[in-house]
Short mmCIF file of C-alpha atoms in Angstrom, two decimals:
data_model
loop_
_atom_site.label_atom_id
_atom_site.label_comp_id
_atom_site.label_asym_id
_atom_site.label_seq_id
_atom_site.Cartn_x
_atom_site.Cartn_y
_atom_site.Cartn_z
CA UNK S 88 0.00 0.00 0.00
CA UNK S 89 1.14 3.37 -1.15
CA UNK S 90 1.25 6.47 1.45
CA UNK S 91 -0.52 9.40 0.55
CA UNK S 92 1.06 12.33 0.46
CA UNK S 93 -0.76 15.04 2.80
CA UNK S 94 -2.68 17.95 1.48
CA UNK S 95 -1.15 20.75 0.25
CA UNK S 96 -1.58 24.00 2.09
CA UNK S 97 -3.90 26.19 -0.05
CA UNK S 98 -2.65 29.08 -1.85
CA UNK S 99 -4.64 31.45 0.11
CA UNK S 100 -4.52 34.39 2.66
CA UNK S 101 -3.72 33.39 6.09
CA UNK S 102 -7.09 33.96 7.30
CA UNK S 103 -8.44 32.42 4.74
CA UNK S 104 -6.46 29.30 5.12
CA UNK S 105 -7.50 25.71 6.90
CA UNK S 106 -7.00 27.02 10.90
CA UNK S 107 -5.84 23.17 11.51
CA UNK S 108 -2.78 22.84 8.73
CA UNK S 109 0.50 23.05 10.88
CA UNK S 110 2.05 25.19 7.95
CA UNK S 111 -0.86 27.47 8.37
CA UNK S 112 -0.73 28.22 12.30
CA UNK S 113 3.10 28.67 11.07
CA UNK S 114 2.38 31.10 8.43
CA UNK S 115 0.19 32.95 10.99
CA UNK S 116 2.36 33.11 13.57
CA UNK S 117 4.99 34.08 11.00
CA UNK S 118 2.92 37.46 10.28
CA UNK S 119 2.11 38.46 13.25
CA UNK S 120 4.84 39.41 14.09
CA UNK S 121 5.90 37.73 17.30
CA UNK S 122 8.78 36.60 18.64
CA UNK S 123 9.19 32.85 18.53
CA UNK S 124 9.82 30.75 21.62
CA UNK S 125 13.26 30.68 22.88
CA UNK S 126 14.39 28.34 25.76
CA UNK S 127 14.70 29.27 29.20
CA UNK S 128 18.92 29.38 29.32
CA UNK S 129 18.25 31.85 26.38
CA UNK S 130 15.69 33.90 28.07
CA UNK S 131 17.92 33.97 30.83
CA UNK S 132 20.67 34.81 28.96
CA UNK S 133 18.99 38.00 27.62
CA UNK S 134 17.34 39.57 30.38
CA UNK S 135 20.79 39.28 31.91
CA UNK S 136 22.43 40.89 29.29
CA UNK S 137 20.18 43.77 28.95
CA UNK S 138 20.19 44.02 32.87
CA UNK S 139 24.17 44.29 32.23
CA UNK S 140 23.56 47.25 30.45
CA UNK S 141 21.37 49.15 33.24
CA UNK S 142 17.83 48.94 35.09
CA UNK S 143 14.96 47.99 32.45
CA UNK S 144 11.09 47.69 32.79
CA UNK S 145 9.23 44.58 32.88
CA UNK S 146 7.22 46.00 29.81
CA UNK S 147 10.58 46.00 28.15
CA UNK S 148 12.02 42.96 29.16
CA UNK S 149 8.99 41.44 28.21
CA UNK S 150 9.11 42.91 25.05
CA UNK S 151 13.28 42.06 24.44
CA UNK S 152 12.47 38.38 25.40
CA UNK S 153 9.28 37.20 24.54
CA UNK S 154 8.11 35.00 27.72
CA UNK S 155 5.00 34.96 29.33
CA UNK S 156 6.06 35.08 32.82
CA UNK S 157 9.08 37.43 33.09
CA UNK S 158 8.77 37.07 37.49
CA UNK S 159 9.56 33.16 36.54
CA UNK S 160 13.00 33.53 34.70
CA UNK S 161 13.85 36.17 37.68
CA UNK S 162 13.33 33.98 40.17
CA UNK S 163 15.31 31.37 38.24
CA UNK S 164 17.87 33.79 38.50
CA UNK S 165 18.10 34.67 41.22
CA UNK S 166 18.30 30.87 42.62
CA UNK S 167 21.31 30.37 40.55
CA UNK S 168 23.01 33.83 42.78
CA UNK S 169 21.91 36.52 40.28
CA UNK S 170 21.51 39.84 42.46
CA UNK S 171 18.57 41.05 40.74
CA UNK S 172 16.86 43.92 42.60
CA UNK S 173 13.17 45.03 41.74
CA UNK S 174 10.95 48.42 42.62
CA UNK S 175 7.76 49.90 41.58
CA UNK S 176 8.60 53.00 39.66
CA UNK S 177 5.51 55.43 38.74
CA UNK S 178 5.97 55.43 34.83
CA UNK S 179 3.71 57.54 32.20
CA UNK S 180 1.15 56.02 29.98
CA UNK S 181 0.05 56.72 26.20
CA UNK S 182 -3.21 57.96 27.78
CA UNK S 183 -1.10 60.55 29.58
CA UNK S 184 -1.84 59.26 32.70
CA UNK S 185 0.36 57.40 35.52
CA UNK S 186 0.89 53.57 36.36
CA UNK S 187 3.32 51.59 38.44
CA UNK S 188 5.92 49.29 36.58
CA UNK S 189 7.87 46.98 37.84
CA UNK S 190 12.25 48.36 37.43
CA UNK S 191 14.82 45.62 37.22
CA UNK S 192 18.43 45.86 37.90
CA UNK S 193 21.35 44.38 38.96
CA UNK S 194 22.60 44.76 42.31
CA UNK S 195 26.66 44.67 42.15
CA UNK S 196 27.87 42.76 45.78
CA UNK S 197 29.98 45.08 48.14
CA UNK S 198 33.55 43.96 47.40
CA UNK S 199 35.48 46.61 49.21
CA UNK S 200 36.18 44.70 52.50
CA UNK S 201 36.08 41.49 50.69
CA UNK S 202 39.63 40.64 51.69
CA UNK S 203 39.30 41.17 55.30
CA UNK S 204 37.42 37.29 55.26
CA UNK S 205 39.52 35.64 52.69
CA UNK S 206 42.72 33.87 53.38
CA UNK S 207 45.35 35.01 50.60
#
């Protein structure tokens, strides 16, 4: 017995197209945009980075790495030693008016007496 070959994807717009055809939901996902999904170690990775670089909002990190649940990968973090730090900061919003976001950063350790407990 022969296998048939499946279906090919119609030559249509993406809204248009069979919901259920795996190359559809791919195309879809393709146009809108979106960031695809990227592994935790690589989420961490970037949030890290841009922490690196100075404090960032959770709007932005959000943004930068595409994850659902940014307070996840910083408590990851910060289990593995990461220092990150966290406030509410009173930001402005396209309506004009104010709303708390959550401000990341990266708390550097106090290393100036750091010798006075180490044996060298």
């Amino acid at each position: 017995m022969q296998r048939q070959a499946p279906p090919p994807l119609p030559m249509q717009a993406p809204a248009q197209a069979d919901s259920s055809h795996p190359l559809a939901l791919a195309r879809r996902f393709r146009l809108s945009g979106r960031i695809g999904y990227r592994g935790t170690a690589a989420q961490e990775a970037l949030i890290r980075e841009r922490l690196e670089r100075g404090p960032a909002t959770r709007h932005e990190l959000e943004a930068l790495v595409g994850c659902g649940s940014l307070t996840k990968r910083i408590s990851a973090m910060r289990r593995k030693g990461l220092d990150v730090s966290q406030s509410l900061v009173e930001r402005p919003l396209p309506d004009g008016a104010f709303g708390l976001q959550a401000l990341y950063w990266l708390t550097q350790p106090d290393t100036a007496q750091r010798d006075l407990f180490t044996d060298t």
